[in-house]
Coordinates of C-alpha atoms in Angstrom, one line a residue:
M6 CA 27.0 -2.8 20.7
A7 CA 23.3 -3.7 21.2
A8 CA 22.8 -7.4 22.2
L9 CA 21.0 -9.6 19.8
S10 CA 17.4 -10.6 20.8
E11 CA 16.9 -14.2 21.9
A12 CA 16.3 -16.6 19.1
V13 CA 12.9 -18.3 19.2
P14 CA 12.1 -21.8 17.8
V15 CA 11.4 -22.2 14.1
P16 CA 7.7 -22.9 13.4
A17 CA 6.9 -26.3 11.8
H18 CA 5.6 -24.7 8.6
V19 CA 8.8 -22.8 8.0
P20 CA 11.3 -24.9 5.8
P21 CA 15.0 -24.7 6.6
E22 CA 15.7 -22.8 3.3
A23 CA 13.4 -20.0 4.5
V24 CA 15.4 -19.3 7.7
Y25 CA 18.0 -16.5 7.8
D26 CA 19.3 -15.2 11.1
F27 CA 18.9 -11.4 11.2
D28 CA 18.1 -9.0 14.0
M29 CA 16.3 -5.9 12.8
R30 CA 17.5 -3.8 15.7
A31 CA 20.9 -5.2 16.8
D32 CA 22.5 -6.8 13.7
P33 CA 26.2 -5.7 14.0
G34 CA 26.6 -5.3 10.3
L35 CA 23.5 -3.2 10.0
L36 CA 24.6 -0.8 12.7
A37 CA 28.1 -0.5 11.2
N38 CA 27.2 0.1 7.6
P39 CA 23.5 -0.3 7.0
H40 CA 23.1 -0.5 3.2
E41 CA 26.2 -2.7 2.7
R42 CA 24.6 -5.2 5.2
V43 CA 21.3 -5.0 3.2
R44 CA 23.2 -5.8 0.0
E45 CA 24.8 -8.8 1.7
M46 CA 21.4 -10.0 2.8
L47 CA 20.2 -9.7 -0.8
R48 CA 23.1 -12.0 -1.9
E49 CA 22.7 -14.5 1.0
A50 CA 19.0 -14.7 1.9
P51 CA 15.9 -15.5 -0.2
P52 CA 13.7 -12.5 -1.2
V53 CA 11.3 -13.5 1.7
F54 CA 12.8 -15.2 4.7
W55 CA 12.0 -16.0 8.3
T56 CA 14.2 -14.9 11.2
P57 CA 14.2 -16.3 14.7
R58 CA 15.1 -12.9 16.1
N59 CA 12.8 -10.1 17.4
G60 CA 10.2 -12.6 18.5
G61 CA 10.3 -14.5 15.1
R62 CA 9.0 -12.9 11.9
W63 CA 9.0 -12.9 8.2
I64 CA 11.1 -10.3 6.3
A65 CA 10.7 -9.4 2.7
I66 CA 13.7 -7.8 1.0
G67 CA 12.9 -8.4 -2.6
H68 CA 11.3 -5.6 -4.7
P69 CA 8.5 -7.6 -6.4
E70 CA 7.6 -9.3 -3.1
I71 CA 7.5 -6.0 -1.2
F72 CA 5.5 -4.3 -3.9
Q73 CA 3.0 -7.2 -4.0
A74 CA 2.5 -7.2 -0.2
S75 CA 2.2 -3.4 0.0
R76 CA -0.7 -3.5 -2.4
D77 CA -2.5 -6.5 -0.8
P78 CA -4.1 -5.3 2.5
E79 CA -6.5 -8.2 2.5
N80 CA -3.6 -10.6 3.2
F81 CA -1.1 -8.2 4.7
S82 CA -2.9 -5.8 7.2
S83 CA -1.6 -2.6 8.7
G84 CA -3.7 -3.1 11.8
L85 CA -1.9 -4.2 14.9
M86 CA -4.6 -6.8 15.5
P87 CA -8.0 -7.6 14.0
R88 CA -10.5 -4.8 14.8
E89 CA -12.7 -7.1 16.9
M90 CA -9.7 -8.2 19.0
L91 CA -8.5 -4.6 19.4
A92 CA -12.0 -3.5 20.6
A93 CA -12.1 -6.4 23.1
A94 CA -8.6 -5.6 24.4
M95 CA -9.5 -1.9 24.8
A96 CA -12.7 -2.9 26.7
M97 CA -10.6 -4.9 29.2
M98 CA -8.4 -1.9 30.1
P99 CA -9.0 -0.3 33.5
K100 CA -11.5 2.5 33.3
D101 CA -9.1 4.9 35.0
M102 CA -6.2 4.1 32.6
P103 CA -5.2 7.0 30.3
R104 CA -6.4 6.5 26.8
I105 CA -3.8 5.1 24.4
P106 CA -3.8 7.1 21.1
Q107 CA -3.8 5.1 17.8
A108 CA -1.7 6.4 14.9
T109 CA -4.6 7.1 12.6
P110 CA -4.8 6.3 9.7
I111 CA -1.6 4.4 9.3
T112 CA -2.9 1.4 11.4
M113 CA -6.0 1.1 9.2
D114 CA -6.8 -0.9 6.1
P115 CA -9.0 0.2 3.1
P116 CA -11.7 1.3 2.9
E117 CA -11.6 2.8 6.4
H118 CA -8.0 4.0 5.8
G119 CA -9.0 6.2 2.8
K120 CA -11.8 7.9 4.8
F121 CA -9.4 9.0 7.5
R122 CA -6.5 9.8 5.2
G123 CA -8.6 12.1 3.0
P124 CA -8.7 15.1 5.3
L125 CA -4.9 15.4 5.2
Q126 CA -4.5 15.1 1.4
K127 CA -4.8 18.8 0.5
T128 CA -2.4 19.8 3.3
F129 CA 0.3 17.5 1.9
S130 CA -0.4 18.1 -1.8
P131 CA 2.4 19.0 -4.3
R132 CA 1.2 22.6 -4.4
A133 CA 1.1 22.9 -0.6
A134 CA 4.7 21.6 -0.5
M135 CA 5.9 24.0 -3.2
N136 CA 4.4 26.9 -1.4
Q137 CA 6.8 26.3 1.5
I138 CA 10.0 26.4 -0.5
E139 CA 11.2 29.8 0.5
E140 CA 10.4 29.3 4.1
I141 CA 12.3 26.0 4.1
R142 CA 15.2 27.8 2.3
G143 CA 15.3 30.4 5.0
L144 CA 15.4 27.8 7.8
C145 CA 18.2 26.0 6.0
D146 CA 20.2 29.2 5.8
E147 CA 19.6 30.0 9.5
L148 CA 20.9 26.6 10.5
I149 CA 23.9 26.8 8.2
D150 CA 24.8 30.2 9.6
K151 CA 25.1 28.8 13.1
V152 CA 27.8 26.3 12.1
I153 CA 29.5 27.6 8.9
D154 CA 32.4 29.4 10.7
Q155 CA 33.1 26.3 12.9
G156 CA 34.3 24.3 9.9
H157 CA 32.5 21.2 11.2
C158 CA 29.3 19.9 12.8
D159 CA 27.3 16.9 13.7
F160 CA 25.0 17.2 10.7
I161 CA 22.1 15.3 12.4
A162 CA 21.9 17.5 15.5
A163 CA 22.8 20.8 13.8
I164 CA 20.7 20.7 10.7
A165 CA 18.9 17.4 9.8
E166 CA 16.8 17.4 13.1
P167 CA 15.9 21.0 13.6
L168 CA 14.9 21.7 10.0
P169 CA 12.0 19.2 9.6
V170 CA 11.0 19.7 13.3
T171 CA 10.6 23.4 12.8
V172 CA 8.7 22.9 9.5
F173 CA 6.4 20.4 11.3
L174 CA 5.8 22.7 14.3
K175 CA 4.8 25.6 12.1
M176 CA 2.5 23.4 9.9
M177 CA 0.8 21.9 12.9
G178 CA 0.4 25.2 14.7
L179 CA 2.6 24.3 17.6
P180 CA 4.9 26.9 19.2
V181 CA 8.4 26.9 17.7
S182 CA 9.6 28.0 21.2
R183 CA 9.2 24.3 22.2
L184 CA 11.6 23.1 19.5
A185 CA 14.2 21.7 22.0
E186 CA 11.4 19.9 24.0
F187 CA 10.0 18.3 20.9
R188 CA 13.4 17.2 19.7
E189 CA 14.0 15.5 23.0
L190 CA 10.6 13.9 22.8
V191 CA 11.5 12.5 19.4
H192 CA 14.6 10.9 20.8
E193 CA 12.7 9.4 23.8
F194 CA 9.9 8.1 21.5
L195 CA 12.3 6.4 19.1
A196 CA 14.3 4.8 22.0
N197 CA 11.2 3.4 23.5
T198 CA 9.6 2.1 20.3
A199 CA 12.9 0.6 19.1
S200 CA 12.9 -1.6 22.2
G201 CA 9.9 -3.6 20.9
D202 CA 8.1 -3.1 24.3
M203 CA 4.4 -2.6 23.5
M204 CA 3.6 -1.1 26.9
A205 CA 6.5 1.4 26.6
S206 CA 5.4 2.3 23.1
A207 CA 1.8 2.8 24.3
A208 CA 3.0 5.0 27.2
M209 CA 5.1 7.1 24.7
S210 CA 2.1 7.6 22.4
R211 CA 0.2 9.0 25.4
K212 CA 3.1 11.2 26.3
V213 CA 3.4 12.6 22.8
A214 CA -0.4 13.3 22.7
D215 CA -0.2 15.0 26.1
A216 CA 2.7 17.3 24.9
M217 CA 0.4 18.6 22.2
L218 CA -2.9 18.5 24.2
A219 CA -3.1 22.1 25.4
D220 CA -2.5 23.4 21.8
I221 CA -5.0 20.9 20.4
L222 CA -7.7 22.0 22.9
A223 CA -6.9 25.7 22.4
R224 CA -7.4 25.5 18.6
K225 CA -10.8 24.0 19.0
D226 CA -12.3 27.4 19.3
D227 CA -9.4 29.6 18.2
R228 CA -9.0 28.4 14.6
R229 CA -5.9 29.5 12.6
D230 CA -4.1 28.5 9.4
D231 CA -2.6 25.2 10.6
I232 CA -3.3 21.5 10.5
I233 CA -4.8 21.3 14.0
S234 CA -7.4 23.9 13.0
L235 CA -8.0 22.1 9.7
L236 CA -8.7 18.8 11.5
W237 CA -11.0 20.4 14.1
A238 CA -13.1 21.6 11.1
T239 CA -13.2 18.1 9.5
E240 CA -16.2 15.8 9.6
I241 CA -15.9 12.0 9.2
D242 CA -19.0 10.3 7.9
G243 CA -21.0 13.5 8.8
E244 CA -19.8 13.3 12.4
P245 CA -17.9 16.2 14.0
M246 CA -14.2 15.8 15.0
T247 CA -13.6 14.4 18.5
L248 CA -10.7 15.0 20.9
E249 CA -9.8 11.3 20.7
L250 CA -9.4 11.3 16.9
M251 CA -7.5 14.6 17.1
E252 CA -5.0 12.9 19.4
D253 CA -4.7 9.9 17.0
Y254 CA -4.0 12.2 14.1
A255 CA -1.5 14.3 16.1
V256 CA 0.5 11.3 17.2
L257 CA 0.8 10.0 13.7
L258 CA 1.8 13.3 12.3
F259 CA 4.4 13.8 15.1
I260 CA 6.0 10.4 14.4
A261 CA 5.9 10.7 10.6
G262 CA 6.8 14.4 10.4
L263 CA 9.7 14.3 12.8
D264 CA 11.7 11.3 12.0
T265 CA 11.7 9.9 8.5
V266 CA 13.0 12.9 6.5
I267 CA 15.8 13.4 9.1
N268 CA 17.3 10.1 7.9
G269 CA 16.8 10.8 4.3
M270 CA 18.9 13.9 4.8
G271 CA 21.5 12.0 6.7
F272 CA 22.1 9.3 4.0
G273 CA 22.1 11.9 1.2
V274 CA 24.6 14.1 2.9
R275 CA 26.8 11.1 3.9
H276 CA 26.9 10.1 0.2
L277 CA 27.8 13.6 -0.9
A278 CA 30.5 13.8 1.8
T279 CA 32.1 10.7 0.4
H280 CA 31.8 11.7 -3.2
P281 CA 33.5 15.1 -3.8
E282 CA 33.1 14.7 -7.6
L283 CA 29.3 14.6 -7.2
Q284 CA 29.4 17.7 -5.0
E285 CA 31.4 19.4 -7.8
K286 CA 29.0 18.3 -10.5
L287 CA 25.9 19.5 -8.6
R288 CA 27.5 22.8 -7.7
A289 CA 28.2 23.4 -11.4
E290 CA 24.8 22.1 -12.5
P291 CA 22.3 22.7 -9.7
E292 CA 19.4 21.8 -12.0
L293 CA 20.5 18.1 -11.5
I294 CA 19.8 18.2 -7.8
V295 CA 16.2 17.1 -8.3
E296 CA 17.4 13.9 -10.1
A297 CA 20.2 13.5 -7.5
A298 CA 17.7 13.6 -4.6
E299 CA 15.6 10.8 -6.2
E300 CA 18.6 8.6 -6.9
L301 CA 19.8 9.1 -3.3
L302 CA 16.4 8.1 -2.0
R303 CA 16.6 4.9 -4.1
R304 CA 20.2 4.1 -3.1
Y305 CA 19.6 4.7 0.6
S306 CA 15.9 3.9 1.3
F307 CA 15.4 3.5 5.1
T308 CA 11.9 2.7 6.1
I309 CA 10.7 -0.8 7.2
P310 CA 6.8 -0.9 7.5
M311 CA 5.3 -3.8 9.4
R312 CA 2.3 -5.9 8.2
R313 CA 0.3 -8.5 10.1
V314 CA -0.5 -11.6 8.1
A315 CA -4.3 -11.4 8.1
Q316 CA -5.0 -14.9 6.7
D317 CA -2.9 -17.9 5.6
T318 CA -1.2 -16.9 2.3
T319 CA 2.0 -17.3 0.3
L320 CA 4.7 -14.9 -0.5
G321 CA 8.0 -15.5 -2.2
G322 CA 7.2 -19.2 -2.5
F323 CA 6.7 -19.7 1.3
D324 CA 3.6 -20.3 3.4
L325 CA 2.8 -17.5 5.8
K326 CA 0.3 -18.2 8.6
Q327 CA -2.4 -15.9 10.0
G328 CA -1.2 -13.7 12.8
E329 CA 2.5 -13.8 11.8
W330 CA 4.4 -10.6 11.2
L331 CA 6.0 -9.4 8.0
A332 CA 8.6 -6.6 7.8
L333 CA 8.7 -4.9 4.4
Y334 CA 12.4 -4.1 4.2
I335 CA 12.2 -1.4 1.6
P336 CA 16.0 -0.7 1.7
G337 CA 16.3 -4.1 0.1
A338 CA 13.6 -3.5 -2.5
D339 CA 15.5 -0.4 -3.9
L340 CA 18.8 -2.3 -4.0
D341 CA 17.3 -5.5 -5.6
P342 CA 19.4 -6.3 -8.7
R343 CA 16.2 -8.0 -10.2
E344 CA 14.7 -4.5 -10.4
F345 CA 17.7 -2.1 -10.8
A346 CA 20.8 -2.7 -12.9
E347 CA 23.9 -2.3 -10.8
P348 CA 21.8 -1.1 -7.8
E349 CA 24.8 -0.2 -5.7
R350 CA 25.9 2.4 -8.2
F351 CA 24.6 6.0 -7.8
D352 CA 23.6 6.9 -11.3
L353 CA 22.2 10.3 -12.3
D354 CA 21.4 8.9 -15.7
R355 CA 19.7 5.7 -14.5
E356 CA 16.9 4.7 -16.8
N357 CA 14.6 3.2 -14.1
K358 CA 14.3 5.7 -11.3
V359 CA 11.0 4.5 -9.9
H360 CA 12.0 3.7 -6.3
I361 CA 9.6 2.8 -3.5
A362 CA 11.4 4.7 -0.7
F363 CA 8.1 6.3 0.2
G364 CA 6.3 2.9 0.1
A365 CA 3.7 1.6 -2.3
G366 CA 0.0 0.9 -2.3
P367 CA -2.6 2.7 -0.1
H368 CA -0.1 3.6 2.6
R369 CA 2.3 5.3 0.3
C370 CA 3.8 8.2 2.4
L371 CA 1.4 11.1 2.7
G372 CA 4.3 13.5 3.3
A373 CA 6.3 12.4 0.2
H374 CA 5.9 15.8 -1.6
L375 CA 7.0 17.8 1.4
A376 CA 9.9 15.5 2.1
R377 CA 11.1 15.9 -1.5
V378 CA 11.0 19.7 -1.2
E379 CA 12.9 19.6 2.1
L380 CA 15.6 17.3 0.6
Q381 CA 16.0 19.3 -2.6
V382 CA 16.2 22.6 -0.8
L383 CA 18.6 21.3 1.8
Y384 CA 21.0 20.0 -0.9
Q385 CA 20.7 23.3 -2.8
Q386 CA 21.6 25.4 0.2
L387 CA 24.4 23.1 1.5
L388 CA 26.1 23.0 -1.9
T389 CA 25.6 26.8 -2.4
R390 CA 26.7 27.9 1.1
L391 CA 29.3 25.4 2.3
P392 CA 32.7 24.7 0.8
P393 CA 33.3 21.0 -0.2
F394 CA 32.5 18.9 2.9
R395 CA 33.7 15.5 3.9
L396 CA 33.2 13.0 6.7
D397 CA 35.0 13.9 9.9
P398 CA 38.0 11.6 10.0
D399 CA 38.1 11.9 13.9
A400 CA 34.5 10.9 14.5
S401 CA 32.3 8.2 13.0
A402 CA 28.6 8.2 12.0
A403 CA 26.4 6.2 14.4
F404 CA 23.2 4.4 13.5
H405 CA 20.3 2.7 15.2
S406 CA 17.6 0.5 13.6
G407 CA 14.1 -0.9 14.0
N408 CA 11.3 0.2 11.7
I409 CA 13.7 2.8 10.3
I410 CA 17.4 2.7 9.6
A411 CA 18.3 5.9 11.5
F412 CA 21.2 8.1 12.3
D413 CA 22.3 9.0 15.8
S414 CA 25.1 11.3 14.5
L415 CA 26.9 12.2 11.3
P416 CA 30.0 14.3 11.9
I417 CA 31.2 16.3 8.8
R418 CA 33.9 18.9 8.1
W419 CA 34.7 21.6 5.6
D420 CA 37.6 24.0 5.1

């Protein structure tokens, strides 16, 4: 069990009723049964609270509060620090120090954010995602073929990881032969970033960029039908693409493309494995899978974006000070009883299905359409190809947490 981070003193402006002790990375309840712990927090804590763990920070778990903050970049910035401070910090770095890529455009605020997000919009449009359905279906079947005769597998390692990683490599124009290497790099990146060590995170960003650097450089003159080639052909404000910006884009796409959907798949399959009646219904009526995928995303949202308080403001009735950090705990928003009736209940006929699992506001997930296609096709193929499956009684699911509630393993069995 991970050790709780050291508690820091409560700032003078934080009233006692705003304080709730919660460690985003090491909370025992969170690592044992994540969304039950989130429901417990919704019962016990205010919709916005301050925790002394993880260096001290605000956490929003209520739906209206998260929705408000997500759409207010003037008060809640996505930048790690003000632009002037970042420029000064970078200028102080040793000249021979390797460049640290920035995850562009996720660390930007409007209007700059829109300018750098624009070149990626077409690649991740609904039409582009739909065009990949048959290729994704084929990949699903290949992965299922490898384990179907075993009668069991660790779903995360066997299917949930290699599926989106392969899709990502092909879209980016990176060699699928490096699949194992990139999967290992994903694990290393997440382990280092989950530690909260800024220097370790910076070093990993450089390592991720270096892993793709040869292919990025090769595509500058040898253009193909892939995202790297598309970006090389892009101009920003009339200026040609630079290698530095290519690295920034590549690091963002690597992080976003290789981790988030894995956990969506994990929580969806875990729910199906514990609800044989739902499996039976969806096998009999596969046209309901689209609705089921959306309700699973609501019931088990898993991303926790961070925002920097850009100026003194209020949220949820409390005063937040410039420079403090706010975690948007989206799993809480989509389980908030103020927004969803009986939020713990999986309901295919739910009237309000408008979840924010993919975020809200200008930073709403760029890859949401592709993620939806991957999830829907995965559920279709699992329910078509596998007999009824269940959780493995001899092995437990394992989780880790930080800015994503994530799976380490999910053992399942079938007859």
